[in-house]
Each structure stands twice: as structure tokens, then as C-alpha cells.
Coordinates of C-alpha atoms in Angstrom, one line a residue:
M127 CA -11.8 -32.5 -3.3
G128 CA -13.6 -33.9 -0.2
Y129 CA -10.6 -35.6 1.3
Y130 CA -7.4 -34.0 2.5
D131 CA -4.1 -35.4 3.9
D132 CA -0.8 -33.9 4.7
H133 CA -0.1 -33.3 1.1
Y134 CA -0.5 -29.8 -0.4
E135 CA -3.9 -28.7 -1.0
P136 CA -5.0 -26.7 -4.0
N137 CA -4.5 -23.4 -2.2
G138 CA -1.0 -24.3 -0.9
Q139 CA -2.1 -25.0 2.9
T140 CA -1.8 -28.4 4.5
R141 CA -4.6 -30.1 6.5
R142 CA -2.7 -29.8 9.7
K143 CA -2.5 -26.1 9.6
R144 CA -6.3 -25.8 9.0
R145 CA -6.9 -28.0 12.3
S146 CA -4.7 -25.8 14.3
G147 CA -6.8 -22.7 13.5
S148 CA -10.0 -24.5 14.3
F149 CA -8.5 -25.4 17.8
V150 CA -7.4 -21.9 18.7
S151 CA -10.9 -20.6 17.8
A152 CA -12.6 -23.1 20.1
L153 CA -10.3 -22.4 23.0
V154 CA -10.9 -18.7 22.8
G155 CA -14.7 -19.3 22.7
A156 CA -14.6 -21.5 25.8
I157 CA -12.5 -19.0 28.0
L158 CA -15.0 -16.2 27.0
G159 CA -18.0 -18.4 27.8
G160 CA -16.4 -19.2 31.3
L161 CA -16.0 -15.7 32.1
L162 CA -19.6 -14.9 31.3
V163 CA -20.9 -17.5 33.6
L164 CA -18.6 -16.5 36.5
M165 CA -19.8 -12.9 36.1
S166 CA -23.5 -14.0 36.3
I167 CA -22.9 -16.0 39.7
P168 CA -23.6 -13.9 43.0
T169 CA -20.8 -13.6 45.4
L170 CA -20.7 -16.4 48.0
S171 CA -19.9 -15.7 51.8
R172 CA -17.8 -18.3 53.9
W173 CA -21.0 -19.6 55.5
D174 CA -22.7 -20.4 52.0
V175 CA -19.8 -22.8 51.0
L176 CA -19.9 -25.0 54.2
P177 CA -21.9 -28.1 53.6
Y178 CA -22.6 -28.8 57.4
E179 CA -24.2 -27.1 60.5
V180 CA -21.9 -24.8 62.7
V181 CA -22.0 -26.2 66.2
P182 CA -20.8 -24.1 69.3
P183 CA -17.8 -25.4 71.1
Q184 CA -18.5 -28.0 73.6
G185 CA -17.2 -28.6 77.2
G186 CA -16.5 -25.3 79.1
E187 CA -17.3 -22.4 76.8
E188 CA -20.1 -21.6 74.5
E189 CA -20.5 -19.0 71.7
R190 CA -23.4 -16.6 71.8
E191 CA -24.3 -14.1 68.9
G192 CA -23.5 -10.7 69.9
E193 CA -25.9 -7.7 69.4
N194 CA -26.1 -5.5 66.2
G195 CA -23.6 -7.7 64.3
A196 CA -21.0 -7.7 67.3
P197 CA -18.6 -10.5 67.4
P198 CA -19.9 -13.8 69.2
I199 CA -19.5 -13.7 73.0
Q200 CA -17.9 -16.5 74.7
Q201 CA -20.0 -17.8 77.8
S202 CA -18.6 -20.1 80.6
V203 CA -20.4 -23.4 81.0
S204 CA -20.1 -25.1 84.6
V205 CA -19.7 -28.9 84.5
D206 CA -20.4 -30.8 87.7
V207 CA -18.4 -34.1 87.5
T208 CA -19.1 -36.8 90.2
T209 CA -17.5 -40.3 90.1
A210 CA -16.9 -43.0 92.6
V211 CA -13.3 -41.6 93.0
T212 CA -14.5 -38.1 94.0
K213 CA -17.2 -39.6 96.2
A214 CA -14.5 -41.8 98.2
I215 CA -12.3 -38.6 98.5
D216 CA -15.1 -36.6 99.9
Q217 CA -15.8 -39.5 102.3
A218 CA -12.2 -39.7 103.6
S219 CA -10.1 -36.6 102.9
D220 CA -11.3 -34.5 105.8
A221 CA -10.0 -37.2 108.2
V222 CA -6.4 -37.2 106.7
V223 CA -4.3 -34.6 108.5
G224 CA -0.6 -33.6 108.8
V225 CA 1.7 -34.6 111.6
V226 CA 4.7 -32.2 112.4
N227 CA 7.6 -33.6 114.3
I228 CA 9.2 -30.8 116.2
Q229 CA 12.5 -31.6 118.0
A230 CA 14.5 -29.6 120.7
A231 CA 17.9 -28.1 119.8
G232 CA 20.9 -30.2 120.7
F233 CA 24.5 -29.9 120.7
W234 CA 24.7 -30.9 117.2
S235 CA 21.2 -29.5 115.8
Q236 CA 19.3 -26.4 115.8
G237 CA 16.0 -28.0 116.6
G238 CA 12.6 -27.0 115.1
E239 CA 10.5 -28.9 112.7
A240 CA 12.4 -32.2 111.9
G241 CA 9.9 -33.4 109.3
V242 CA 6.2 -33.7 108.3
G243 CA 4.2 -36.8 107.6
S244 CA 0.5 -37.6 107.5
G245 CA -2.0 -39.2 109.8
V246 CA -5.7 -40.4 109.9
I247 CA -8.3 -39.5 112.5
Y248 CA -10.0 -42.7 113.4
K249 CA -12.1 -41.9 116.5
K250 CA -13.6 -39.4 118.7
A251 CA -14.6 -40.0 122.3
G252 CA -14.8 -38.2 125.7
G253 CA -13.8 -34.8 124.2
R254 CA -10.8 -36.4 122.5
A255 CA -9.7 -37.4 119.0
F256 CA -7.4 -40.1 118.1
V257 CA -4.9 -40.1 115.1
V258 CA -3.1 -43.0 113.8
T259 CA 0.3 -42.5 112.0
N260 CA 3.6 -44.1 111.5
H261 CA 6.3 -44.6 114.1
H262 CA 9.0 -43.0 112.0
V263 CA 7.0 -39.9 111.6
V264 CA 6.9 -39.2 115.2
E265 CA 10.3 -40.8 116.2
N266 CA 12.5 -38.6 118.7
A267 CA 10.0 -35.7 118.7
S268 CA 10.0 -33.4 121.7
Q269 CA 6.7 -31.9 120.5
L270 CA 4.1 -32.9 118.0
E271 CA 1.5 -30.8 116.2
V272 CA -1.5 -32.0 113.9
S273 CA -2.3 -29.7 110.8
L274 CA -6.0 -30.1 110.0
K275 CA -7.4 -29.8 106.4
D276 CA -8.2 -26.1 107.0
G277 CA -4.7 -25.3 107.9
T278 CA -5.3 -25.2 111.7
R279 CA -2.4 -26.5 113.7
V280 CA -3.2 -28.0 117.1
P281 CA -1.0 -29.6 119.8
A282 CA -0.9 -33.4 119.9
K283 CA 0.1 -36.0 122.6
L284 CA 1.9 -39.2 121.8
L285 CA -0.2 -42.0 123.4
G286 CA 2.1 -44.8 122.1
S287 CA 4.4 -45.9 119.5
D288 CA 5.5 -49.4 118.0
V289 CA 8.7 -49.7 115.9
L290 CA 8.0 -53.3 114.9
M291 CA 4.6 -52.4 113.0
D292 CA 5.7 -48.8 112.3
L293 CA 2.5 -47.3 113.8
A294 CA 1.9 -44.7 116.6
V295 CA -1.3 -43.1 118.0
L296 CA -1.7 -39.4 118.9
E297 CA -4.4 -37.7 120.8
I298 CA -5.8 -34.1 120.1
D299 CA -8.7 -32.0 121.3
A300 CA -12.0 -33.2 119.7
K301 CA -13.5 -29.7 119.2
H302 CA -11.2 -29.2 116.2
V303 CA -12.3 -32.4 114.5
K304 CA -15.4 -32.7 112.2
K305 CA -15.1 -35.9 110.5
V306 CA -13.3 -39.3 111.4
A307 CA -12.4 -42.1 108.9
Q308 CA -14.2 -45.3 108.5
F309 CA -12.1 -48.5 108.6
G310 CA -12.8 -51.1 105.9
N311 CA -11.7 -54.7 105.6
S312 CA -8.2 -55.3 104.1
D313 CA -8.6 -59.2 104.0
T314 CA -11.2 -58.7 101.2
V315 CA -9.1 -56.6 99.1
K316 CA -8.7 -57.9 95.6
L317 CA -5.7 -57.9 93.1
G318 CA -6.2 -55.0 90.7
E319 CA -8.8 -53.2 92.8
P320 CA -8.7 -49.3 92.4
V321 CA -7.5 -47.5 95.5
I322 CA -6.6 -43.8 96.5
A323 CA -3.7 -42.7 98.5
I324 CA -4.4 -39.4 100.4
G325 CA -1.7 -37.5 102.3
N326 CA 0.9 -34.7 102.3
P327 CA 3.7 -35.5 99.9
L328 CA 6.9 -33.4 100.4
G329 CA 5.2 -31.4 103.2
L330 CA 2.1 -29.3 104.2
Q331 CA 2.4 -27.2 101.0
F332 CA 1.0 -30.2 99.2
A333 CA -1.5 -31.0 102.0
G334 CA -4.4 -33.5 101.1
S335 CA -2.9 -34.5 97.9
V336 CA -4.6 -37.4 96.2
T337 CA -3.2 -40.1 93.9
Q338 CA -4.9 -43.1 92.3
G339 CA -3.7 -46.5 91.5
I340 CA -4.6 -50.2 92.0
I341 CA -3.7 -52.9 94.4
S342 CA -0.7 -54.4 92.8
G343 CA 0.0 -57.2 95.5
T344 CA -1.7 -58.6 98.5
N345 CA 0.2 -60.3 101.5
R346 CA 3.5 -59.0 100.2
T347 CA 6.2 -59.6 102.7
V348 CA 9.1 -57.0 103.1
E349 CA 12.0 -57.5 105.3
V350 CA 12.6 -54.8 108.0
D351 CA 16.0 -54.0 109.5
L352 CA 15.0 -52.1 112.9
D353 CA 18.5 -51.7 114.3
Q354 CA 20.2 -51.0 110.9
D355 CA 22.8 -53.8 111.5
G356 CA 22.3 -55.3 108.0
T357 CA 20.2 -58.2 109.5
P358 CA 16.4 -58.2 109.1
D359 CA 14.5 -58.2 112.4
W360 CA 10.9 -58.5 111.1
N361 CA 9.0 -59.6 108.1
A362 CA 6.1 -56.9 107.5
E363 CA 3.1 -58.1 105.7
V364 CA 1.8 -55.2 103.5
L365 CA -0.4 -54.4 100.6
Q366 CA 1.3 -53.2 97.3
T367 CA 0.0 -50.4 95.3
D368 CA 1.2 -48.4 92.3
A369 CA -0.5 -45.1 93.7
A370 CA 2.2 -42.6 94.0
I371 CA 3.5 -42.7 97.7
N372 CA 6.1 -40.1 98.4
P373 CA 8.0 -38.8 101.3
G374 CA 5.4 -37.0 103.6
N375 CA 2.7 -39.5 102.5
S376 CA 3.8 -41.9 105.5
G377 CA 1.0 -42.3 107.8
G378 CA -1.6 -41.2 105.4
A379 CA -4.6 -43.3 104.1
L380 CA -5.0 -45.9 101.4
V381 CA -8.7 -45.9 100.6
N382 CA -11.1 -48.1 98.7
M383 CA -13.9 -46.9 96.3
K384 CA -16.2 -46.7 99.3
G385 CA -14.0 -44.1 100.9
Q386 CA -13.0 -46.7 103.6
V387 CA -9.4 -46.8 104.9
I388 CA -7.9 -50.2 104.0
G389 CA -4.2 -49.4 104.8
I390 CA -1.8 -47.0 106.5
N391 CA 0.8 -45.9 104.2
S392 CA 4.2 -46.6 105.3
M393 CA 7.2 -47.6 103.0
K394 CA 8.1 -46.8 99.6
I395 CA 11.0 -48.5 97.5
A396 CA 13.3 -45.6 96.5
Q397 CA 15.7 -47.0 94.1
E398 CA 16.7 -45.3 90.9
A399 CA 15.3 -48.0 88.6
V400 CA 12.2 -48.6 90.6
E401 CA 8.9 -46.6 90.4
G402 CA 5.3 -47.2 91.3
I403 CA 6.0 -49.5 94.2
G404 CA 4.4 -48.3 97.5
F405 CA 3.4 -50.2 100.6
S406 CA 0.6 -49.9 103.0
I407 CA 0.1 -51.6 106.4
P408 CA -3.2 -53.5 106.0
I409 CA -5.8 -52.0 108.4
N410 CA -7.0 -55.4 109.9
A411 CA -3.5 -56.1 111.0
A412 CA -3.1 -52.5 112.3
I413 CA -6.3 -52.4 114.4
P414 CA -5.1 -54.5 117.2
I415 CA -1.9 -52.5 117.4
I416 CA -3.8 -49.2 117.4
S417 CA -6.0 -50.5 120.2
D418 CA -3.1 -51.5 122.3
L419 CA -1.3 -48.3 121.8
E420 CA -4.4 -46.2 122.6
K421 CA -5.2 -48.1 125.8
Y422 CA -1.8 -49.1 127.3
G423 CA 0.8 -47.0 125.4
Q424 CA 2.4 -50.1 124.1
V425 CA 1.7 -53.3 122.2
R426 CA 1.1 -56.2 124.6
R427 CA 2.9 -58.9 122.8
P428 CA 3.7 -62.5 124.2
Y429 CA 7.1 -62.6 125.9
M430 CA 9.5 -65.4 126.0
G431 CA 12.5 -63.9 127.7
V432 CA 15.3 -65.2 125.6
E433 CA 18.0 -63.8 123.2
L434 CA 18.2 -65.8 119.9
R435 CA 20.2 -66.2 116.9
S436 CA 19.4 -68.0 113.7
L437 CA 21.6 -71.1 112.9
S438 CA 22.4 -69.7 109.5
D439 CA 24.2 -66.9 111.3
I440 CA 26.4 -69.3 113.3
P441 CA 29.7 -70.8 112.0
S442 CA 29.4 -74.4 111.1
Y443 CA 32.2 -75.3 113.5
H444 CA 30.0 -74.1 116.5
L445 CA 26.9 -76.1 115.3
K446 CA 28.6 -79.3 116.3
A447 CA 31.3 -78.4 118.8
T448 CA 29.1 -76.0 120.8
L449 CA 25.6 -76.7 120.1
H450 CA 26.1 -80.5 119.7
L451 CA 23.5 -80.6 116.9
P452 CA 23.0 -83.8 114.7
S453 CA 24.3 -83.2 111.2
N454 CA 20.8 -83.3 109.6
V455 CA 19.6 -80.3 111.8
T456 CA 20.6 -77.2 109.8
E457 CA 17.8 -74.8 110.6
G458 CA 16.5 -73.3 113.9
V459 CA 17.3 -70.7 116.4
A460 CA 19.9 -71.0 119.1
V461 CA 19.2 -69.7 122.5
I462 CA 22.2 -67.3 123.4
Q463 CA 20.8 -66.1 126.7
V464 CA 17.8 -66.7 129.0
V465 CA 16.4 -63.8 131.2
P466 CA 16.1 -64.9 134.8
M467 CA 12.6 -65.5 136.0
S468 CA 11.2 -65.2 132.5
P469 CA 8.7 -67.5 131.0
A470 CA 11.6 -69.3 129.2
A471 CA 13.5 -69.8 132.5
Q472 CA 10.6 -71.1 134.4
A473 CA 9.8 -73.6 131.6
G474 CA 13.3 -74.9 131.8
L475 CA 15.0 -73.5 128.6
Q476 CA 18.8 -73.0 128.8
Q477 CA 21.7 -71.4 126.9
F478 CA 22.6 -73.1 123.8
D479 CA 19.3 -75.0 123.3
V480 CA 18.4 -75.0 119.7
I481 CA 14.5 -74.3 119.1
V482 CA 13.3 -76.1 116.0
A483 CA 9.5 -75.8 116.3
L484 CA 6.6 -74.0 118.2
D485 CA 3.2 -75.9 118.7
G486 CA 4.5 -78.2 116.0
E487 CA 5.1 -75.5 113.5
K488 CA 8.7 -75.4 112.0
V489 CA 10.9 -72.7 113.0
R490 CA 13.6 -72.0 110.5
N491 CA 15.1 -68.7 111.8
V492 CA 14.5 -65.9 114.2
L493 CA 12.0 -64.2 111.8
D494 CA 9.9 -67.4 111.8
L495 CA 9.8 -67.5 115.6
R496 CA 8.8 -63.8 116.1
K497 CA 6.3 -64.1 113.3
Y498 CA 4.5 -67.2 115.1
L499 CA 4.8 -65.7 118.4
Y500 CA 3.5 -62.2 117.8
T501 CA 0.7 -63.0 115.3
K502 CA -0.4 -66.6 116.3
K503 CA -0.1 -66.5 120.2
S504 CA -1.5 -64.1 122.9
V505 CA -0.5 -63.2 126.5
G506 CA -1.2 -65.8 128.9
E507 CA -1.5 -68.7 126.4
Q508 CA 0.5 -72.0 126.7
M509 CA 3.0 -72.7 123.9
E510 CA 4.8 -76.1 123.2
V511 CA 8.4 -75.5 122.5
T512 CA 10.5 -78.4 120.6
F513 CA 14.3 -78.1 120.9
Y514 CA 17.5 -79.9 120.7
R515 CA 19.9 -80.1 123.9
D516 CA 23.1 -81.9 123.7
G517 CA 22.0 -83.6 120.5
K518 CA 18.8 -84.9 121.9
K519 CA 15.3 -83.5 121.0
R520 CA 13.0 -82.4 123.8
T521 CA 9.6 -80.7 124.2
I522 CA 8.5 -78.4 127.0
T523 CA 5.5 -76.0 127.7
M524 CA 5.6 -72.5 128.7
K525 CA 3.2 -69.9 129.7
L526 CA 3.5 -66.6 127.8
A527 CA 3.8 -63.3 129.6
P528 CA 3.3 -59.7 128.7
E529 CA 6.4 -58.3 126.9
S530 CA 7.0 -55.8 129.7
Y531 CA 7.3 -58.7 132.4

């Protein structure tokens, strides 16, 4: 009949069996057809199946097709990279030199090179060239040499050094010098401004090394213990940067993007958990010190002629029993000794007087007094001193003399 189900057909075969035979025939036909199609397609190369254009490598090497089917030839490509950073380095790097500290042999030492730091050539005049570096770079040297950028080493003469500001000035023959540094204005430096440190980290084998960073802080104050007695002797105002400053960078240049020196690298916090904190002496603060060292061999600071001690370092018993201070006076500076014929002696200051103000500016400790005296006053100026004597408040005026008075 015309309809079949799973029951027996007249010839004894089921409908399912007939369907199975039809499926096998169709599958075999499809396979044979596919093979015939594939045999009729020409062979494809690796280039025929790429749906995009092949572009030669960029940035350094370029492929050029070889002759007579030879493999491609790699050709070098020269790239000239010029940025504000490279221009600034070109402007300043030739003026940054190495400073070699040579010490004579002693009973406990063999002598020779005691250390290497950095320096900056800042001036040429009268056949001489002048180099600024750090005091601790040249300290205790019996002989000094300056290593120029081309490796030439020339003898250097120490003109003067200042432990308080950690600065020193050297003199060399100008015939060896091709370029001097240009000083910038450290007072206009902005937080986050990009800067470059140039120097000789770890010695002359890494001479002229360059690191880049930013200004991390302006007008930072760092306590300095000059005599290593555990008590700060000076508050150094510095620029803070995260540009890497390592041993040997001391005395080198901190440079802005114009290639101008805005600081002389000096200190680095070297603690296990602290990285990226370097300090530089602002060039505006350094310039008057450099000028004095070049001209006089020392810094001409105002001089009072007193030995002082902060009240915070004096036992409370002596505040009343010895100094006879009112109970409300807890800050100031006690006069421990007065140098005869000094400005302080001539003005009438005496032992155990307690200074509490200079020109009306409050003085809390010895650091405050030194800071005001050295940064706000000049040799020959008058200064009003407010102090306590035997419990009574008094005021005198003294004329400041040079420190070498």
C-alpha cells in the first residue's frame, strides 16, 4: 500500500530498515562529491590565505626582499629621538664633573683615593674655572682632582668649604673647560615639576649618569647633626626629589627642563624601608655661600660671640634655681659663656641670660637663633636682643661682626 509503519511489510522488511539504507547511500554520495570538489581547487600558498597586507617591522629594522628569490634582508633604521629631557641633558651634562678626594697615608690608613663625588663647573674667569661641590666630598683631603666628562683628570685647588651648608668651591685651569652650567631660580620651582639629577653614582665608572624624577617637596627642613653628638646643629632647607641620588651623586646637579641648575645634590635618606627620597640644596640659597667661598675662602656670617644651650636641654631644676626664670618661660636660649670683646660682650650680655627674641621674632631654641642670625641678618647690622636676667625681661642692641671677629 502507500503507507508503511513499523509493522511488517508485504516483503517482510520494516520501514525503519529501508530508511537506514537510504541514509547510507546519501552519506557515501556526499563524501565522494566533496572529494571531487577539493581535487578541482588549485593549491593555496601561505600568502593566498592572509586576508590582510603584510607590513614590514617598524622601529629599528626593515625587511627588504632579496634578489633571485633569496630570503628577505634586514636593514637597520636610524631613529633620532629628541625631547625636552635630552635637550636639558645636552645643556648641562658637560659641566658636571667628578671630584676625587685623595688623602695622605697616616698611621692608621694607607692613603690614596678616599672617595669620589660630583661637582658643577659654574664659572670661567681670568684663566680659571670654578667648581661647586659638597663639603663632605672634599673633607680631610690632602689633594683633590677633577675628572672631566672626557675622562681627563686635572688637579684642583680648594678655595673654601662650609660645613653648615655642606658646600665647597674648587678652582681648576680654565683651558680644560669647554662649558659652564647656567644657574636657574629655585624659588620658582613647583611641586611635581620634572627634574634631572646628573652625577657619578658609585664612582667614576658610572660618570655622567642621569636619573629623572619630579620635585616631591619644596622648602623641606632636615635636621643636621654636625658634630655627631646626637643633637641637631642646623636645620637645612632643601628641595626633595624622587630622582635617584646615590653615593657619588653628592655635589652633582639637579637640573630643570631648561637645563638650568636649580640645586646641588647633597643628602639621601638611606634607610631600609625608604626609597626615592633625595635632597638638594636650593641654588638660590647656595649662591651667596658659593660667592663668599670663592672670594674669601669662608662664609662671612654675622657673629655674636656666645656659647648657647636650648632651655629644653637644661634640667628643670636649673631653670628656676640657676637662671631664675618665671614659671611661664619654658622656651628660649641660655647664654652659657660670652667671648670677651665680642659683639655680645660689648652689648652687655652676660652668662646665664636667657634670650627669648631677636628683633621681636620669638626664639624657641638654638636652631631658631642660628636660623634667624644666618639668614635674616648681615655683618655690620644692628640686632635687638630680648632676654631675661634674674627673672626680669630686658632688651639690648648689638652690632654684628664677621664670624672671624
